[in-house]
Every structure is written in structure tokens, then in C-alpha cells.
Amino acid sequence: MNMFAKLGWFLKQEKKSYIIGITMLTLLSLITGFVPLILGRIIDTMASHQMQPQSLLYWVLLLITIAIVQYAMRYVWRMAIFGTSAQLEQILRARLFHHFMRMDKDFFHKYRTGDLMARTTNDLGAIRMVAAGGILTLVDSLSQGLITLFMMFFVVDWKLSLITIIPIPFLAIIINYIGRQLHYYSKKAQVAFASMNDKVQESVTGMKVIKTFGEEERDIQDFKDHTFAVVQANQKVYVYNALFRPSSQLIMGISTILALFFGGFQVVQGQLTVGLLVAFISYITRLTWPMIAVGQLFNILQRGAASYDRIEEILEERSHIIESPNPIQEPIQAPLEFDIAAFSYERNDSIELKNCYFKLEANQTLGIVGKTGSGKSTIFHLLMREYDDYQGQIAFANKDIKQYSLDSLLNHIGYVPQDTFLFSTSILENIRYAKPTASQDEVERAAKLAAIHQDILEFPEGYQTLVGERGVALSGGQKQRIAIARALLIDPQLLILDDALSAVDAKTEEAILNAVKESSEDRMTIISAHRISSVMHAQEILVLEDGCIVERGNHQELLALDGWYAKMYHQQELNRLKGDEVDGSKFNE
């Protein structure tokens, strides 16, 4: 019953609907409680040969009226209880989604996508069932059970009633044991389902890789293993859940036998009429449902409790990125000063950045190069405030980024990662995602800066062309340029291109870089790349190795140093002349 206490806030919020539903259920149980007595009365009247046609018509019309009233009441309580419970699922789903939007990157490293999807679907469905089927089962079984017992004890025969309820306490012991087992195995089943859900999401997303390496059969077998784990986990739930009804029917069957034996003896002795015995047997039959319902209620509550625990686990997670009490709401301004003494990821003991310092003025470009894993993307993670637990300071115009509101900070940073994500909608909506109020002219201007406008016009639907899931209908270069257009649409104070030009040719790359440079005089730009041509125009270039800056200077200065940068540049130039460009991420590894 603790589950109802946890949902107390919702039951109180929707108390009007639940009061109507509970009232209808109680009245329904009360009305139907008289039906066995009416049938018993009819039997006794017929047995005594005193039934008149008018009386028979009266009883038939009364039973028809009761049936019509029952149907009307059932409709009302279903609308009141089941209709209202849908709002609980909607509220919790919205709360979860809002929570996801406020969580930091560590949260999404901890919980896999399939697991989060399972919690927002399967688990919420189980919780909704508590607010619907749980309330129904509790009220219906309680009202019908109490009214039935009242009729048995105070209307029919209290001595016979005492004898027939002797087996019922044994049912309570059985239900208590089964309920504990159900809670344990329901939680395991939910975890197994989440793992299977995650497997489906991962396989669908990585289908191209699976097919490329011809690993369909292995992936199918892997999926079978996950589904088998779900079946195994649920089998235990089914086993214990299946015990409820037989246990209830066995106990109530014993009660019925006792009623027939002792009640029949009373009929023979003339202490009880045949009609009342039939009514009593009917009441025992009616008592079977509350007993079975108690088992179903425990099943619903245990599944709901297991799911609610999983939802609470998510909602209790807290982002490590905390805004200051009175954050700065104004746009970020140059210069950007990045001064990090040390930083390491929570999931990793190794230091990712060490003694990393640079300063970037307005209308300047900073280039960052280095091998894969050297720390380039880590710098961008810190600039985007995805992590706060570092030694040092990052500031815009001498104001620490931790003093800015997250919205104010991120609304003025245009970030384009190498692994571009596009939504399953039109090209227009993908570009306009950064600024939903942007006009068609603004969108086209951004597309021209990103050198994608002409490509878009060549599509049959132009800007209304659907890109497919994750941009599957576009080439890698087209996706990158659409992402660049999306970032440029907001005219950011700081533009970050994280190897975002890797899929475009040299000529297009040059056109984009020139357009970006000329589009704003106040903008700060940071370009991370493996291709030297992407950064050679920058006022300052940093060479990273193992999180440290090992070389810095402009293009000519770095060539003069004759270090990693110079070797990489000469190697790429040599291979460019041969028509086979080298990826800097693999050089010297």
C-alpha cells in the first residue's frame, strides 16, 4: 500500500475524478450485493408455489433495471479512473524528459539510451496501472468483500458464515509470500527489458556497420540472448503471478464445500431455506473475486513499486553543472581566456588536460591540432560547460563562465562536432533548429556561408527535403555543412568547429573558412582539425599531445620549429600532390 502513498500527490490533485470513480464502484457493489437475495427470494417463492405472474414480471423488471444501472455506473467509473490515470503517465513522462534535458554528460554515460527509453515507456505504464487498475482493484475488492461479508453475517446466517471463512487467513499468508517474490522478480524483469531495449536501439543505429562487416547472424544471436534473458526474468514473474488465482480458487472452493455441507444440514433441519442457501453460495462466489483481486492488487503494486523505484532513481540524479544563484544573463564577450591547470574525467583516472592556456580575442581564429586522444575535444567540452570539476578558470571578458546562466552561455556558442547529428525532418527545420524564428532569407544566408545552399537547391524538394533518420539521405560532407549552417544561423560570439570539415573537399573547405571569417568581425573562432589546411590561416595554432600544449605559434612559426606540426604539414602536402591526403590523427602514433 506504500505505492498509493507515493502517488498521493497525484490522487490529491485529481481527487474529484477519483471520488466520482470510487463512489460509483462502491454504489455498484452495494446494488449488486442485493442480487443474490433477490434470486433467493424468487427461488423460495417459486418453491412454495406462491409466485404470481405479476410478481414474476416485477422481479424480472427489477433485475433488468439493476443491470442497466450497473452498465451506466461501470462507464462512469471507467472514465473517471482510467481516463484520469493517463494524465499521471503524461505528467511523469514530461517530468522525466525535462530532467533529461537538465542533466550533464556524466548522466548519459551512466545510463544507456535503451534503458532510459524503457523507463519512459514500460516503467511508466506499470506506474499508471497502479493509479488505474490498482485503485479499481482495491476499491472494488474492498467494497464488494465488505458488503458480501455483511450480507453473509447479518442477513443470511452468522454461524454458517464463521465456518466458511475459516480457510481465508491461509490465503493471506500465501499472498504475502507471493507478493515479496513478485517485487523482487518484477524488478529483475524490468532491468532485462531495458537491456533488450538498449540492444534494439544500438543495432538499429549501427545497422550500416553490422551489414558492412557481415555480422547480421552474430547480432541476431546477440538479440536472441537478450530476449531469452527477458523471457527467463519474466518466467519467474509469471510463475508467482499464476499462483494467485489457483490459490484463491482453492481456498474459496474449500469455503464453498463447507457452506454446502453445513448449509445443507441447516436446510434439512429447517433452519435455512433453499433460497437463502443459494443466496449464501452466491455470496461465497462473489467473495472469490475480492480474494483473487487481492492477488492481482499485489501484482500491480509490486510491479508498480519496482518501476517507481527505477523512475525515482533517475529523478534523484543531480547534474554536476550548477548555475550560480544570480547568473549573468548577458551575451558572452571577447576575450576568451582558457587557463586549466588540470582536468580528468570522473570515469577516468588519467589527466586529460595539463597546464593548458590560451587567450582568444575578437575576430581571431585559434587552431588546435594533435593526434586522436590528445585532448582537443576535451577543451570544447569544458567551454560548453559539460564539466565543471577542473583546476583553473575559463573566462569571457574576465567573467568566469560559471557565473553565466547556461542558456546565456550556450545561446552564443555555435558548436559543430565531427559526428554531426541531424533530426528526422526537413533541411530547413534542421538549420532553423538553432533559431526557430529565423526567416527563409536568414536560413539561406547561413546555408550560403556553409557552402551548402547550391546543393540544397539541387534536391527535388529544396529546403523541404527530408533528411531521414540522423541524416541518412545525405552525404557526410552535406551533413557537416548543414550543421555548420545551423551554428552560423545564430551568429555566435564563439564558433567551434570540432573537426567539422573532415568530410568536405579542400576547395569547399577554403570557401567555408573564408565565408566564416568575413561574416562577422567580432566573432571568436576555434577550429580543431587533423588536416593542417583547416587551421593554417589561424592567428595562433596549438599542438596538443597527451593533454599538454607541446607547440604553439602561427603557421610559419610552427614550420620553423620543425616539430610535429611541420612534419605533419610536409607529409600532407606530399600526399596531396600524390592525391592521397593523410589523416593527422594517425600520424606518428
PDB file of N, CA and C in Angstrom, residues 260-300:
ATOM      1  N   LEU A 260     -21.823 -25.752   1.574  1.00  0.00           N
ATOM      2  CA  LEU A 260     -22.782 -26.751   1.087  1.00  0.00           C
ATOM      3  C   LEU A 260     -23.071 -27.807   2.158  1.00  0.00           C
ATOM      4  N   PHE A 261     -22.008 -28.225   2.842  1.00  0.00           N
ATOM      5  CA  PHE A 261     -22.185 -29.278   3.849  1.00  0.00           C
ATOM      6  C   PHE A 261     -23.006 -28.780   5.039  1.00  0.00           C
ATOM      7  N   PHE A 262     -22.515 -27.700   5.669  1.00  0.00           N
ATOM      8  CA  PHE A 262     -23.209 -27.216   6.869  1.00  0.00           C
ATOM      9  C   PHE A 262     -24.511 -26.501   6.517  1.00  0.00           C
ATOM     10  N   GLY A 263     -24.530 -25.781   5.377  1.00  0.00           N
ATOM     11  CA  GLY A 263     -25.761 -25.115   4.950  1.00  0.00           C
ATOM     12  C   GLY A 263     -26.826 -26.120   4.565  1.00  0.00           C
ATOM     13  N   GLY A 264     -26.409 -27.196   3.866  1.00  0.00           N
ATOM     14  CA  GLY A 264     -27.358 -28.255   3.502  1.00  0.00           C
ATOM     15  C   GLY A 264     -27.941 -28.911   4.740  1.00  0.00           C
ATOM     16  N   PHE A 265     -27.104 -29.099   5.743  1.00  0.00           N
ATOM     17  CA  PHE A 265     -27.576 -29.677   7.007  1.00  0.00           C
ATOM     18  C   PHE A 265     -28.640 -28.779   7.639  1.00  0.00           C
ATOM     19  N   GLN A 266     -28.417 -27.432   7.583  1.00  0.00           N
ATOM     20  CA  GLN A 266     -29.393 -26.498   8.143  1.00  0.00           C
ATOM     21  C   GLN A 266     -30.704 -26.518   7.356  1.00  0.00           C
ATOM     22  N   VAL A 267     -30.611 -26.693   6.031  1.00  0.00           N
ATOM     23  CA  VAL A 267     -31.825 -26.777   5.207  1.00  0.00           C
ATOM     24  C   VAL A 267     -32.636 -28.011   5.593  1.00  0.00           C
ATOM     25  N   VAL A 268     -31.921 -29.143   5.775  1.00  0.00           N
ATOM     26  CA  VAL A 268     -32.594 -30.390   6.173  1.00  0.00           C
ATOM     27  C   VAL A 268     -33.267 -30.224   7.532  1.00  0.00           C
ATOM     28  N   GLN A 269     -32.611 -29.475   8.437  1.00  0.00           N
ATOM     29  CA  GLN A 269     -33.152 -29.256   9.774  1.00  0.00           C
ATOM     30  C   GLN A 269     -34.241 -28.189   9.784  1.00  0.00           C
ATOM     31  N   GLY A 270     -34.435 -27.524   8.640  1.00  0.00           N
ATOM     32  CA  GLY A 270     -35.458 -26.486   8.567  1.00  0.00           C
ATOM     33  C   GLY A 270     -35.017 -25.154   9.156  1.00  0.00           C
ATOM     34  N   GLN A 271     -33.690 -25.006   9.379  1.00  0.00           N
ATOM     35  CA  GLN A 271     -33.162 -23.758   9.943  1.00  0.00           C
ATOM     36  C   GLN A 271     -32.824 -22.733   8.855  1.00  0.00           C
ATOM     37  N   LEU A 272     -32.810 -23.180   7.601  1.00  0.00           N
ATOM     38  CA  LEU A 272     -32.429 -22.304   6.486  1.00  0.00           C
ATOM     39  C   LEU A 272     -33.238 -22.706   5.258  1.00  0.00           C
ATOM     40  N   THR A 273     -33.694 -21.714   4.506  1.00  0.00           N
ATOM     41  CA  THR A 273     -34.453 -22.022   3.289  1.00  0.00           C
ATOM     42  C   THR A 273     -33.494 -22.326   2.143  1.00  0.00           C
ATOM     43  N   VAL A 274     -34.025 -23.005   1.127  1.00  0.00           N
ATOM     44  CA  VAL A 274     -33.223 -23.316  -0.055  1.00  0.00           C
ATOM     45  C   VAL A 274     -32.780 -22.030  -0.748  1.00  0.00           C
ATOM     46  N   GLY A 275     -33.676 -21.043  -0.808  1.00  0.00           N
ATOM     47  CA  GLY A 275     -33.354 -19.770  -1.447  1.00  0.00           C
ATOM     48  C   GLY A 275     -32.213 -19.053  -0.754  1.00  0.00           C
ATOM     49  N   LEU A 276     -32.217 -19.063   0.596  1.00  0.00           N
ATOM     50  CA  LEU A 276     -31.133 -18.407   1.340  1.00  0.00           C
ATOM     51  C   LEU A 276     -29.812 -19.160   1.172  1.00  0.00           C
ATOM     52  N   LEU A 277     -29.883 -20.516   1.082  1.00  0.00           N
ATOM     53  CA  LEU A 277     -28.658 -21.280   0.849  1.00  0.00           C
ATOM     54  C   LEU A 277     -28.078 -20.944  -0.527  1.00  0.00           C
ATOM     55  N   VAL A 278     -28.955 -20.853  -1.529  1.00  0.00           N
ATOM     56  CA  VAL A 278     -28.496 -20.467  -2.868  1.00  0.00           C
ATOM     57  C   VAL A 278     -27.887 -19.069  -2.834  1.00  0.00           C
ATOM     58  N   ALA A 279     -28.538 -18.151  -2.103  1.00  0.00           N
ATOM     59  CA  ALA A 279     -28.010 -16.791  -1.965  1.00  0.00           C
ATOM     60  C   ALA A 279     -26.650 -16.816  -1.266  1.00  0.00           C
ATOM     61  N   PHE A 280     -26.517 -17.673  -0.236  1.00  0.00           N
ATOM     62  CA  PHE A 280     -25.259 -17.769   0.511  1.00  0.00           C
ATOM     63  C   PHE A 280     -24.141 -18.289  -0.390  1.00  0.00           C
ATOM     64  N   ILE A 281     -24.434 -19.346  -1.166  1.00  0.00           N
ATOM     65  CA  ILE A 281     -23.441 -19.879  -2.106  1.00  0.00           C
ATOM     66  C   ILE A 281     -23.048 -18.804  -3.116  1.00  0.00           C
ATOM     67  N   SER A 282     -24.035 -18.029  -3.552  1.00  0.00           N
ATOM     68  CA  SER A 282     -23.768 -16.941  -4.495  1.00  0.00           C
ATOM     69  C   SER A 282     -22.850 -15.897  -3.864  1.00  0.00           C
ATOM     70  N   TYR A 283     -23.061 -15.633  -2.561  1.00  0.00           N
ATOM     71  CA  TYR A 283     -22.191 -14.668  -1.866  1.00  0.00           C
ATOM     72  C   TYR A 283     -20.757 -15.191  -1.757  1.00  0.00           C
ATOM     73  N   ILE A 284     -20.618 -16.491  -1.521  1.00  0.00           N
ATOM     74  CA  ILE A 284     -19.271 -17.064  -1.476  1.00  0.00           C
ATOM     75  C   ILE A 284     -18.600 -16.927  -2.843  1.00  0.00           C
ATOM     76  N   THR A 285     -19.382 -17.161  -3.898  1.00  0.00           N
ATOM     77  CA  THR A 285     -18.858 -16.981  -5.255  1.00  0.00           C
ATOM     78  C   THR A 285     -18.434 -15.533  -5.474  1.00  0.00           C
ATOM     79  N   ARG A 286     -19.259 -14.597  -4.968  1.00  0.00           N
ATOM     80  CA  ARG A 286     -18.906 -13.178  -5.077  1.00  0.00           C
ATOM     81  C   ARG A 286     -17.665 -12.857  -4.249  1.00  0.00           C
ATOM     82  N   LEU A 287     -17.458 -13.603  -3.183  1.00  0.00           N
ATOM     83  CA  LEU A 287     -16.282 -13.372  -2.336  1.00  0.00           C
ATOM     84  C   LEU A 287     -15.003 -13.880  -3.009  1.00  0.00           C
ATOM     85  N   THR A 288     -15.165 -14.746  -4.005  1.00  0.00           N
ATOM     86  CA  THR A 288     -13.997 -15.252  -4.734  1.00  0.00           C
ATOM     87  C   THR A 288     -13.265 -14.120  -5.445  1.00  0.00           C
ATOM     88  N   TRP A 289     -14.016 -13.188  -6.063  1.00  0.00           N
ATOM     89  CA  TRP A 289     -13.383 -12.078  -6.784  1.00  0.00           C
ATOM     90  C   TRP A 289     -12.526 -11.214  -5.863  1.00  0.00           C
ATOM     91  N   PRO A 290     -13.030 -10.771  -4.682  1.00  0.00           N
ATOM     92  CA  PRO A 290     -12.146  -9.982  -3.812  1.00  0.00           C
ATOM     93  C   PRO A 290     -10.863 -10.720  -3.435  1.00  0.00           C
ATOM     94  N   MET A 291     -10.958 -12.045  -3.241  1.00  0.00           N
ATOM     95  CA  MET A 291      -9.766 -12.809  -2.886  1.00  0.00           C
ATOM     96  C   MET A 291      -8.775 -12.848  -4.060  1.00  0.00           C
ATOM     97  N   ILE A 292      -9.309 -13.083  -5.265  1.00  0.00           N
ATOM     98  CA  ILE A 292      -8.453 -13.069  -6.458  1.00  0.00           C
ATOM     99  C   ILE A 292      -7.918 -11.664  -6.701  1.00  0.00           C
ATOM    100  N   ALA A 293      -8.789 -10.673  -6.462  1.00  0.00           N
ATOM    101  CA  ALA A 293      -8.403  -9.275  -6.688  1.00  0.00           C
ATOM    102  C   ALA A 293      -7.255  -8.862  -5.781  1.00  0.00           C
ATOM    103  N   VAL A 294      -7.233  -9.410  -4.564  1.00  0.00           N
ATOM    104  CA  VAL A 294      -6.128  -9.101  -3.651  1.00  0.00           C
ATOM    105  C   VAL A 294      -4.813  -9.561  -4.267  1.00  0.00           C
ATOM    106  N   GLY A 295      -4.834 -10.747  -4.885  1.00  0.00           N
ATOM    107  CA  GLY A 295      -3.634 -11.229  -5.570  1.00  0.00           C
ATOM    108  C   GLY A 295      -3.245 -10.337  -6.728  1.00  0.00           C
ATOM    109  N   GLN A 296      -4.224  -9.942  -7.529  1.00  0.00           N
ATOM    110  CA  GLN A 296      -3.948  -9.046  -8.656  1.00  0.00           C
ATOM    111  C   GLN A 296      -3.438  -7.698  -8.163  1.00  0.00           C
ATOM    112  N   LEU A 297      -4.023  -7.236  -7.058  1.00  0.00           N
ATOM    113  CA  LEU A 297      -3.595  -5.951  -6.492  1.00  0.00           C
ATOM    114  C   LEU A 297      -2.131  -6.005  -6.084  1.00  0.00           C
ATOM    115  N   PHE A 298      -1.732  -7.103  -5.441  1.00  0.00           N
ATOM    116  CA  PHE A 298      -0.332  -7.242  -5.047  1.00  0.00           C
ATOM    117  C   PHE A 298       0.573  -7.265  -6.274  1.00  0.00           C
ATOM    118  N   ASN A 299       0.130  -7.936  -7.319  1.00  0.00           N
ATOM    119  CA  ASN A 299       0.904  -7.986  -8.555  1.00  0.00           C
ATOM    120  C   ASN A 299       1.075  -6.587  -9.136  1.00  0.00           C
ATOM    121  N   ILE A 300      -0.031  -5.846  -9.222  1.00  0.00           N
ATOM    122  CA  ILE A 300       0.010  -4.480  -9.763  1.00  0.00           C
ATOM    123  C   ILE A 300       0.902  -3.586  -8.908  1.00  0.00           C
TER     124      ILE A 300
END
